[in-house]
CSV table of C-alpha atoms and ligand atoms in Angstrom, one decimal:
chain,number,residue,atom,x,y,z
A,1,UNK,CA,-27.5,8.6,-27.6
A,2,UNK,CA,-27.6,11.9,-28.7
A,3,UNK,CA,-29.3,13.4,-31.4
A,4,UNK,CA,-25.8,14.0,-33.3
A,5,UNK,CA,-24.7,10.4,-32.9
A,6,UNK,CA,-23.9,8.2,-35.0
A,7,UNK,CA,-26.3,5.2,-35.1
A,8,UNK,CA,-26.5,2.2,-37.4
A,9,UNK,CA,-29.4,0.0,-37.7
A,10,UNK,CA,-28.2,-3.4,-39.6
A,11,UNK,CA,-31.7,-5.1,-40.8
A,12,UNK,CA,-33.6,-2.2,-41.3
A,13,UNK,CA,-35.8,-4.2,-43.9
A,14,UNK,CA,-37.2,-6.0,-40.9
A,15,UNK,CA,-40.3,-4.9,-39.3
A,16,UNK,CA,-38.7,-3.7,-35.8
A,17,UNK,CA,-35.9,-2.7,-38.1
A,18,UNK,CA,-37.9,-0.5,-40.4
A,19,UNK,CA,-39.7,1.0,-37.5
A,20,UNK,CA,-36.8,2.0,-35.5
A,21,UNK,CA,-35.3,3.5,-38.1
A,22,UNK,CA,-38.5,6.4,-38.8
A,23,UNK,CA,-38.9,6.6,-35.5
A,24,UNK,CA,-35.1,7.8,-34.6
A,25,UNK,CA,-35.3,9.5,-37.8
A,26,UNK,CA,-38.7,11.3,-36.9
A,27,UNK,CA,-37.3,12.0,-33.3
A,28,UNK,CA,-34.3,14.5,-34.7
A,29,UNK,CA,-31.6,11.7,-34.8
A,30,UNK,CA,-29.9,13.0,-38.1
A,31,UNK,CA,-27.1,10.5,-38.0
A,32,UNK,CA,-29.1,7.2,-37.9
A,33,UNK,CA,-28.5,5.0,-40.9
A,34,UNK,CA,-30.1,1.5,-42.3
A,35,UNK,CA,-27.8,-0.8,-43.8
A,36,UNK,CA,-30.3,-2.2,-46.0
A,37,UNK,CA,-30.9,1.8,-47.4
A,38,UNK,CA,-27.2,2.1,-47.6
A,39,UNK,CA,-27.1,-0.9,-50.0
A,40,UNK,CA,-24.3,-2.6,-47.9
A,41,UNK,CA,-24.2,-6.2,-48.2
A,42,UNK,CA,-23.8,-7.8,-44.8
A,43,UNK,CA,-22.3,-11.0,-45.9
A,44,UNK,CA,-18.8,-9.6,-47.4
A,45,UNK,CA,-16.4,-9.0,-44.7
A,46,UNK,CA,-14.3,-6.3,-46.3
A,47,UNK,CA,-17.7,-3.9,-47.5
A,48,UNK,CA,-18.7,-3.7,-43.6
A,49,UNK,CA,-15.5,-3.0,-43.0
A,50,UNK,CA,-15.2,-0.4,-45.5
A,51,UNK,CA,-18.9,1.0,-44.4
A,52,UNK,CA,-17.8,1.3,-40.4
A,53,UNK,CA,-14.4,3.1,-41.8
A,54,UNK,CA,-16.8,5.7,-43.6
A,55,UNK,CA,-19.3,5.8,-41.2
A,56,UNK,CA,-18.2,5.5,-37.8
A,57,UNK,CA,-20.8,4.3,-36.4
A,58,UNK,CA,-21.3,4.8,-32.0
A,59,UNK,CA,-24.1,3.2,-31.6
A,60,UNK,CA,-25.4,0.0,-33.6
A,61,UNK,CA,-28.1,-2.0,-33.5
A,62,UNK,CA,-28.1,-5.2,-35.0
A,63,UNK,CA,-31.9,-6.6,-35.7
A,64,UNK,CA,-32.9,-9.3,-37.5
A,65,UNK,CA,-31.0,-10.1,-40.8
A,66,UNK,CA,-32.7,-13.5,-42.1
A,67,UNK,CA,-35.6,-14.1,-40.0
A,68,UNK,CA,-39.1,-16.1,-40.6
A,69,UNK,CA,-41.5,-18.7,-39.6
A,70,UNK,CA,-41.9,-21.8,-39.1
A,71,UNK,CA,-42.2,-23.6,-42.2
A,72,UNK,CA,-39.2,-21.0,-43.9
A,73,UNK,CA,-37.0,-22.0,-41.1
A,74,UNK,CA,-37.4,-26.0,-42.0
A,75,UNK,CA,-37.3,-25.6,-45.2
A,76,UNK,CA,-34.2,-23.5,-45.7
A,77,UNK,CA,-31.9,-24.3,-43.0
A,78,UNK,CA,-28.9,-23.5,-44.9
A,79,UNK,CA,-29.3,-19.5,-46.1
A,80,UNK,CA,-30.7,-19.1,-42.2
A,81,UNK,CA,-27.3,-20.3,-40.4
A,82,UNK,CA,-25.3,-18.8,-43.4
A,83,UNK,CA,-26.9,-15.5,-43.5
A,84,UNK,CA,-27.4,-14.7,-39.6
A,85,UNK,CA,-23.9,-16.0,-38.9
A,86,UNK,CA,-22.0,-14.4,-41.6
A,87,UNK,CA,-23.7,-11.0,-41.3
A,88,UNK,CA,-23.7,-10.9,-37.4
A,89,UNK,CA,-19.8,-12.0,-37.1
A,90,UNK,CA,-18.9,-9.5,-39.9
A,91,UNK,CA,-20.9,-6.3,-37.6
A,92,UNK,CA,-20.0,-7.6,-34.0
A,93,UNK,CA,-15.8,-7.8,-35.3
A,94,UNK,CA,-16.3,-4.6,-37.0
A,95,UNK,CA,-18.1,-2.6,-34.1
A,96,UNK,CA,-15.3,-4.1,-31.8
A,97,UNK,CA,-12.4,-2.7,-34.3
A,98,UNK,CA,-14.5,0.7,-34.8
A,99,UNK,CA,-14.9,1.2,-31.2
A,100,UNK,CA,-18.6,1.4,-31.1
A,101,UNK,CA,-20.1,3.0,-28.1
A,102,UNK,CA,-23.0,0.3,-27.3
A,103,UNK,CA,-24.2,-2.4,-29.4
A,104,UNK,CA,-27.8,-3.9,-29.0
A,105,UNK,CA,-27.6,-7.3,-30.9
A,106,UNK,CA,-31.3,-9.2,-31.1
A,107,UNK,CA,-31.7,-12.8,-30.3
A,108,UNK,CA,-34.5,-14.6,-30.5
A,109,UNK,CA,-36.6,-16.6,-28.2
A,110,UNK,CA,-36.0,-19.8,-30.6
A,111,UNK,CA,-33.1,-20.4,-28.4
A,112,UNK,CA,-34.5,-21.2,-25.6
A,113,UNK,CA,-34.8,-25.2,-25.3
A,114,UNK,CA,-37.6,-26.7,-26.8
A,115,UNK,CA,-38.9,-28.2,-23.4
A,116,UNK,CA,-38.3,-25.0,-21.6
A,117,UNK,CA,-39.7,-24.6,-17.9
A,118,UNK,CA,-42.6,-21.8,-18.1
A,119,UNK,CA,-42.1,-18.7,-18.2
A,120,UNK,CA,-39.1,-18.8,-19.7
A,121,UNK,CA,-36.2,-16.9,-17.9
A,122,UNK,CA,-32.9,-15.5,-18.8
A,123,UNK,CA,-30.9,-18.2,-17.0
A,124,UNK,CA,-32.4,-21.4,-19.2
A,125,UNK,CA,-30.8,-20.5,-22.2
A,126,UNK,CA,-28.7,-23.4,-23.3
A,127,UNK,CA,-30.8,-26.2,-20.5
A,128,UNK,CA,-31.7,-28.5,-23.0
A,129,UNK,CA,-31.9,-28.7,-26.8
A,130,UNK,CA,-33.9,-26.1,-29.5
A,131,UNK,CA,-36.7,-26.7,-31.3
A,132,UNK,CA,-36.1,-28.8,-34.8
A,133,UNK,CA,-37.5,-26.6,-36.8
A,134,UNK,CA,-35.8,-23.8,-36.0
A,135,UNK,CA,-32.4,-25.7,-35.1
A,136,UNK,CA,-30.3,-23.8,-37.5
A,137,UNK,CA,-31.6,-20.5,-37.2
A,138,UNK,CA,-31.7,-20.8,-33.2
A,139,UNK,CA,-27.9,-21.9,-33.6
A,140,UNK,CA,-26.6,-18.6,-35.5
A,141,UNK,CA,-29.0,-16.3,-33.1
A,142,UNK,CA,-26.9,-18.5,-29.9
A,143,UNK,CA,-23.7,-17.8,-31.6
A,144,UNK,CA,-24.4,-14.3,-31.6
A,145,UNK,CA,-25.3,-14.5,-28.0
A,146,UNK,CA,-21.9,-15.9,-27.6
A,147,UNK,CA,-20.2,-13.9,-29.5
A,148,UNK,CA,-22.0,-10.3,-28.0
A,149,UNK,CA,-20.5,-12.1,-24.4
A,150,UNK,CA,-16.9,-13.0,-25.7
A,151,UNK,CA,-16.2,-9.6,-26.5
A,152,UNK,CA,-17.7,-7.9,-23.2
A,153,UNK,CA,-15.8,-10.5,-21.8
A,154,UNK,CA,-12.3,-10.1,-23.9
A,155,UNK,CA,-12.3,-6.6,-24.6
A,156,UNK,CA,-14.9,-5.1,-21.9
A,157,UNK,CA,-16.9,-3.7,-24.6
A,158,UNK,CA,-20.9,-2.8,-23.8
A,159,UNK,CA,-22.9,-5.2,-25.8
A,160,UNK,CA,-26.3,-6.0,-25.3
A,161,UNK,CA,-28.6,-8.7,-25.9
A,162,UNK,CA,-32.5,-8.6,-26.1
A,163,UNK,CA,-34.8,-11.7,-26.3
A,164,UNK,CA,-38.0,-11.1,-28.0
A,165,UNK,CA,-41.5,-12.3,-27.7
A,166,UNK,CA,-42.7,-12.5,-31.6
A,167,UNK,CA,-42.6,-9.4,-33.1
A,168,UNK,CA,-45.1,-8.4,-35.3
A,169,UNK,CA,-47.0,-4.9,-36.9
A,170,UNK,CA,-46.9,-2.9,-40.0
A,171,UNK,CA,-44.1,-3.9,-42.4
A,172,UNK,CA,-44.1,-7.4,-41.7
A,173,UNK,CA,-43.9,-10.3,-44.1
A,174,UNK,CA,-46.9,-11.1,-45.2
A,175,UNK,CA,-46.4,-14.0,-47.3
A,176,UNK,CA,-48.4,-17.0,-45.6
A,177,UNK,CA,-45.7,-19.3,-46.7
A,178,UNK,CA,-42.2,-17.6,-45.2
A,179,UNK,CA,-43.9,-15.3,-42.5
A,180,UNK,CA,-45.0,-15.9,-38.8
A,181,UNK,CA,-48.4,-16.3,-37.9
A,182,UNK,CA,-49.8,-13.4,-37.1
A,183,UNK,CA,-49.2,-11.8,-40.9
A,184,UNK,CA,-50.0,-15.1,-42.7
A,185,UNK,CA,-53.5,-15.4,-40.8
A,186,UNK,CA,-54.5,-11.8,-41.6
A,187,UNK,CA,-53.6,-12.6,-45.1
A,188,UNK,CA,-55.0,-15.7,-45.3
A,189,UNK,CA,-58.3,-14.8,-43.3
A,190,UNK,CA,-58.6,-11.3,-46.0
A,191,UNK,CA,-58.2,-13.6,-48.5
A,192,UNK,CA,-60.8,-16.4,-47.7
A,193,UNK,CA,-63.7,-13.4,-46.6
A,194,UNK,CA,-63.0,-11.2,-50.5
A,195,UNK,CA,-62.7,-14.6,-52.5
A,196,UNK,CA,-65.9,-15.9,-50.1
A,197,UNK,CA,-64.1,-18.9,-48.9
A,198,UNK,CA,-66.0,-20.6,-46.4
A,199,UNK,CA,-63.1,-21.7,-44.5
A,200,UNK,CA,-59.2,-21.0,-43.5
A,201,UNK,CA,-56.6,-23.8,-43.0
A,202,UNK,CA,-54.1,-22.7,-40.3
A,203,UNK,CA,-51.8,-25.1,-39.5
A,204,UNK,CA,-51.0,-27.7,-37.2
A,205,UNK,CA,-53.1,-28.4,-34.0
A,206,UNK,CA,-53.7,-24.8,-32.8
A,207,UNK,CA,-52.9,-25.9,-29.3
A,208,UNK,CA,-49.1,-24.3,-29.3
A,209,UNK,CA,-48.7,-21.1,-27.2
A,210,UNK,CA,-47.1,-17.6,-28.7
A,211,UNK,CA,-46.5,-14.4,-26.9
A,212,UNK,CA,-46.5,-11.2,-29.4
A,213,UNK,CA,-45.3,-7.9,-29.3
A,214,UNK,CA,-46.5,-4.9,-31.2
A,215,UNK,CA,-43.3,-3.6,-33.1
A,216,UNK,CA,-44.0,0.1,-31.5
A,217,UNK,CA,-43.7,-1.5,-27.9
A,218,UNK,CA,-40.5,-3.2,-29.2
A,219,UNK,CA,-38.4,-0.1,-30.3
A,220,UNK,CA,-39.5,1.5,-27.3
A,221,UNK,CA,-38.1,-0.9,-25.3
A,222,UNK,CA,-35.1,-1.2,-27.3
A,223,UNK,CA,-34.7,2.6,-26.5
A,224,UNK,CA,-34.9,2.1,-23.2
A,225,UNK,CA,-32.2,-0.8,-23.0
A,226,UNK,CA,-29.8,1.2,-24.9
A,227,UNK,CA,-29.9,4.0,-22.3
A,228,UNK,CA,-30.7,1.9,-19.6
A,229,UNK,CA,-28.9,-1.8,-19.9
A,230,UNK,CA,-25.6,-2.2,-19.3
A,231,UNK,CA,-24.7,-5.9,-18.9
A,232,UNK,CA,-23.9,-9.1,-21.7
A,233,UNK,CA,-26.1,-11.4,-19.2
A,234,UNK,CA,-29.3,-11.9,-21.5
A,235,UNK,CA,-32.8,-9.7,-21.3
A,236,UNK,CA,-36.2,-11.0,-22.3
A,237,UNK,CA,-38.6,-8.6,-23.5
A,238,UNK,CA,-41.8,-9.4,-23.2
A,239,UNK,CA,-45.7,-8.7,-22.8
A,240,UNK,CA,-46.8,-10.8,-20.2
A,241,UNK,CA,-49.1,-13.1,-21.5
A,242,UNK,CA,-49.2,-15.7,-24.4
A,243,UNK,CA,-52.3,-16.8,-26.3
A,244,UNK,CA,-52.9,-20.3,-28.3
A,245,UNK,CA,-52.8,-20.5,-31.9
A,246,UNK,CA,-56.3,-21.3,-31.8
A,247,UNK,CA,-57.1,-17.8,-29.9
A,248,UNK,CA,-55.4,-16.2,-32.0
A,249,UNK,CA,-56.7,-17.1,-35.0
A,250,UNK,CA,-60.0,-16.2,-33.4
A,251,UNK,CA,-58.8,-12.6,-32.8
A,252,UNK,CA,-57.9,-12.4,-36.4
A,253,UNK,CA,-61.2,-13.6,-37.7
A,254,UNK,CA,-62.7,-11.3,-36.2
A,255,UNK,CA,-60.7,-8.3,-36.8
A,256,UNK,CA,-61.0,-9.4,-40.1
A,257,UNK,CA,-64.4,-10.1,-40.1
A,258,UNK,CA,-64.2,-12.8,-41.1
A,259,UNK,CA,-67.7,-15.2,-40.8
A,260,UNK,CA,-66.7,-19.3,-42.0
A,261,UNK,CA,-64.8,-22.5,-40.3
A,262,UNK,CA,-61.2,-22.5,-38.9
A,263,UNK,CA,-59.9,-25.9,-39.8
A,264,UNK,CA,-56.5,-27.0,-38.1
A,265,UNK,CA,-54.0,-28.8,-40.4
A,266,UNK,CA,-52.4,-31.4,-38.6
A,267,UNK,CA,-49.9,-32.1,-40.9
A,268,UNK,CA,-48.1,-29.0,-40.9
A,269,UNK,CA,-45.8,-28.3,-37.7
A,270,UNK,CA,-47.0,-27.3,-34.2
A,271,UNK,CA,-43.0,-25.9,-33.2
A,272,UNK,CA,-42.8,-25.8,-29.7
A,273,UNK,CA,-45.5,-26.0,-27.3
A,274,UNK,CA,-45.1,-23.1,-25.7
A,275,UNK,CA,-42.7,-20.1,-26.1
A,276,UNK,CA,-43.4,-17.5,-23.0
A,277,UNK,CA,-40.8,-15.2,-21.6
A,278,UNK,CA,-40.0,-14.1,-18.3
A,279,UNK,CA,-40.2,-10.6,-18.3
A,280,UNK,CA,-39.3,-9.5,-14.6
A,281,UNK,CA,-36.1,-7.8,-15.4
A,282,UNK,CA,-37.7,-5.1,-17.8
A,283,UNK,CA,-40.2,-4.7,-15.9
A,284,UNK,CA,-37.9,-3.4,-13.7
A,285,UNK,CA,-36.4,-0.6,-16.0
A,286,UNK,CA,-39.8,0.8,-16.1
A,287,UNK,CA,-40.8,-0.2,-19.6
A,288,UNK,CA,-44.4,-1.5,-20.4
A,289,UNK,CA,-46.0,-2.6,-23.4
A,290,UNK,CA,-49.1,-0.7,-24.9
A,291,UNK,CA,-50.4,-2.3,-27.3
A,292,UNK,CA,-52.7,-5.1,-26.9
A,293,UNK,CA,-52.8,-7.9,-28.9
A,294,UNK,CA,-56.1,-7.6,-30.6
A,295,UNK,CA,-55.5,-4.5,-31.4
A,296,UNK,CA,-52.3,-4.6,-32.7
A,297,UNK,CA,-53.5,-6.7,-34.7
A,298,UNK,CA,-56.2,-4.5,-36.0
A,299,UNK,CA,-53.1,-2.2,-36.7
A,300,UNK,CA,-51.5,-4.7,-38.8
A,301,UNK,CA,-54.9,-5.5,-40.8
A,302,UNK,CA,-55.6,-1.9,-41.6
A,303,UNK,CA,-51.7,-1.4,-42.7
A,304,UNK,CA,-52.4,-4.6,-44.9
A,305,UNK,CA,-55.5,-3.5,-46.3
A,306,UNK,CA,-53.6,0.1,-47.3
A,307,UNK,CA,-50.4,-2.0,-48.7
A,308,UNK,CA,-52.6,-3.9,-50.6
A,309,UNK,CA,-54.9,-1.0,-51.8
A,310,UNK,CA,-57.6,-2.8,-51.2
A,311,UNK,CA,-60.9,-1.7,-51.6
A,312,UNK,CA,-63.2,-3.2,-49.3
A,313,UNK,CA,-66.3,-2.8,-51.4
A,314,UNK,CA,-65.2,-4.0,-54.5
B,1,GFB,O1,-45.1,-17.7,-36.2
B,1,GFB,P1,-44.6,-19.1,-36.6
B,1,GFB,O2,-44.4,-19.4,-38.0
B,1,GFB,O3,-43.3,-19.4,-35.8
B,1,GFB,O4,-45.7,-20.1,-36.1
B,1,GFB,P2,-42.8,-20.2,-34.5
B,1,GFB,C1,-46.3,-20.1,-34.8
B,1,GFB,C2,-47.4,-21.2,-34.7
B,1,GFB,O5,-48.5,-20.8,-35.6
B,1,GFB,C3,-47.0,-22.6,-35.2
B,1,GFB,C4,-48.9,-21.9,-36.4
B,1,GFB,O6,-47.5,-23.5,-34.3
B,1,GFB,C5,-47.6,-22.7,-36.6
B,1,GFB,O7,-47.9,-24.0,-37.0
B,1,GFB,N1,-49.5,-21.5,-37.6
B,1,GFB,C6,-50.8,-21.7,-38.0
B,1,GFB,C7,-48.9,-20.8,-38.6
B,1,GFB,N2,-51.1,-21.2,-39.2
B,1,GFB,C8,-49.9,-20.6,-39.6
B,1,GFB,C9,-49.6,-20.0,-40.8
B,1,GFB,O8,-50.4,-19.8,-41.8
B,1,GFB,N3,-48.3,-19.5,-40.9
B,1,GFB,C10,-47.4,-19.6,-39.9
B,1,GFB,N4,-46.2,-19.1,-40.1
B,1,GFB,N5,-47.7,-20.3,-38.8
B,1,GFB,C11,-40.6,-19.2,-35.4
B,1,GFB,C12,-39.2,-19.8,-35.6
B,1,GFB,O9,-41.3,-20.2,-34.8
B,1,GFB,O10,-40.7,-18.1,-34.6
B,1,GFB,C13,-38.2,-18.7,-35.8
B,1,GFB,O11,-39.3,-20.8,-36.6
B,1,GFB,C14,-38.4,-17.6,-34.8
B,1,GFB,O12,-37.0,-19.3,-35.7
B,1,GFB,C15,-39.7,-17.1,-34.7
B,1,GFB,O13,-37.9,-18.0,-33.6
B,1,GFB,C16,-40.0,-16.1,-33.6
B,1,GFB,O14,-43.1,-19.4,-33.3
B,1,GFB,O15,-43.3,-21.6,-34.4
């Protein structure tokens, strides 16, 4: 990419979406556009169309459109499958037709099987069955998968695909009921220490296994596939090491400071046991997370506490 290019970034309201968009735009790329700034809606065929006629786009990159966690995914099945595969087909068919340069579309480690061998590598995608929970959502992210490999395949196009530990940082969703862990604990933990709570419910067992990435890590490796990568086989992108729920929410109590009782729920879902990638193959394009998880996470709480102007000695 050059810094005259044309670059898209579809799901620039997500939080690796958002970053990667300042960052390009901090670096001197003066062409790189968000979709979501743009106001295009992703779901209607003929206004992508129209958008990649007026913008020409070389280089896109096509993050998450309709993500979330655990208990969004079950609960809203429907505007996850619709949403990710509408929006997804509509940019892929359009990039192909506008003669896009590179695309970098991002999966998500949800489509994996459910009882996956660990760590998980590139070649166990579609070994067994996905997780329930996330059944829908991981269907539309395989599709894409599919689709990215159809038309390297058909038309020899260079489309990418990256699989993602969790990604997480400043600009997430916070909300404890449609975002992923890491946010709703901070929230949730912040919460419990300013209303003087003497305890946080995080749900199910705490036993499941995540592995995080710090969204800063994330683009960067994202910039690196997009110069480096060249194939439609799959690429995990990953930190190396995984924690349990119950760690984690260790790490955030204490970041937050945070002095009373973790008690699991064990009637909310657990997901998959454990979700841990295989990261060999970046490791061999030189790329290395920075960021570790604590304090990333320390990152996220003090973007949280500025969001939220909230003033600790009140
Ligand atoms: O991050 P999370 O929602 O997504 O949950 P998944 C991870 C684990 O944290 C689960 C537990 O075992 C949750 O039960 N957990 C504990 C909590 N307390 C909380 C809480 O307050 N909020 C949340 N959200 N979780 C999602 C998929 O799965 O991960 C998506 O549903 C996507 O499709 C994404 O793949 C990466 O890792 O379980």
């Amino acid at each position: 990419m050059n810094k005259d290019s044309h670059i898209v970034i579809v799901g620039d309201n997500s939080v690796e979406g958002k970053a990667l968009l300042g960052h390009l735009q901090q670096a001197g790329f003066s062409e790189a556009i968000g979709t979501y700034a743009w106001g295009l809606n992703l779901l209607n065929q003929s206004s992508v169309k129209e958008f990649f006629n007026k913008v020409n786009p070389e280089y896109v990159f096509l993050m998450h459109i309709k993500s979330g966690g655990i208990l969004a995914n079950k609960s809203y099945p429907a505007d996850f499958i619709y949403s990710n595969l509408q929006a997804q087909s509509n940019i892929i068919h359009s990039a192909y037709k506008n003669k896009v340069k590179k695309l970098f579309y991002l999966a998500s480690s949800c489509c994996y099987p459910a009882e996956c061998a660990q760590p998980m590598k590139e070649d166990y995608l579609l070994s067994g069955k996905v997780e329930r929970t996330n059944e829908a959502y991981a269907i539309a992210k395989l599709a894409g998968i599919k689709m990215v490999q159809a038309y390297a395949k058909q038309y020899g196009v260079d489309y990418i695909t990256a699989i993602p530990a969790t990604i997480y940082g400043p600009g997430d969703n916070f909300n404890p009921e449609s975002g992923h862990v890491i946010t709703a604990l901070i929230k949730k933990f912040y919460d419990a220490k300013v209303n003087g709570a003497d305890e946080v419910i995080v749900w199910g067992t705490g036993l499941p296994r995540r592995e995080f990435i710090y969204v800063d890590d994330f683009i960067n490796a994202c910039c690196v596939l997009m110069e480096k990568y060249s194939s439609s086989e799959i690429i995990n992108v990953g930190v190396g090491y995984d924690v349990s729920i119950k760690e984690l929410a260790t790490i955030i109590a204490q970041v937050v400071d945070f002095k009373g009782k973790i008690v699991f729920d064990h009637t909310k879902p657990d997901g998959v046991m454990q979700k841990f990638l295989d990261s060999e193959q970046m490791k061999k394009l030189n790329w290395v997370p920075h960021v570790a998880l604590s304090q990333g996470i320390e990152l996220t709480y003090n973007f949280y506490k500025s969001l939220s102007n909230i003033n600790e000695n009140k």
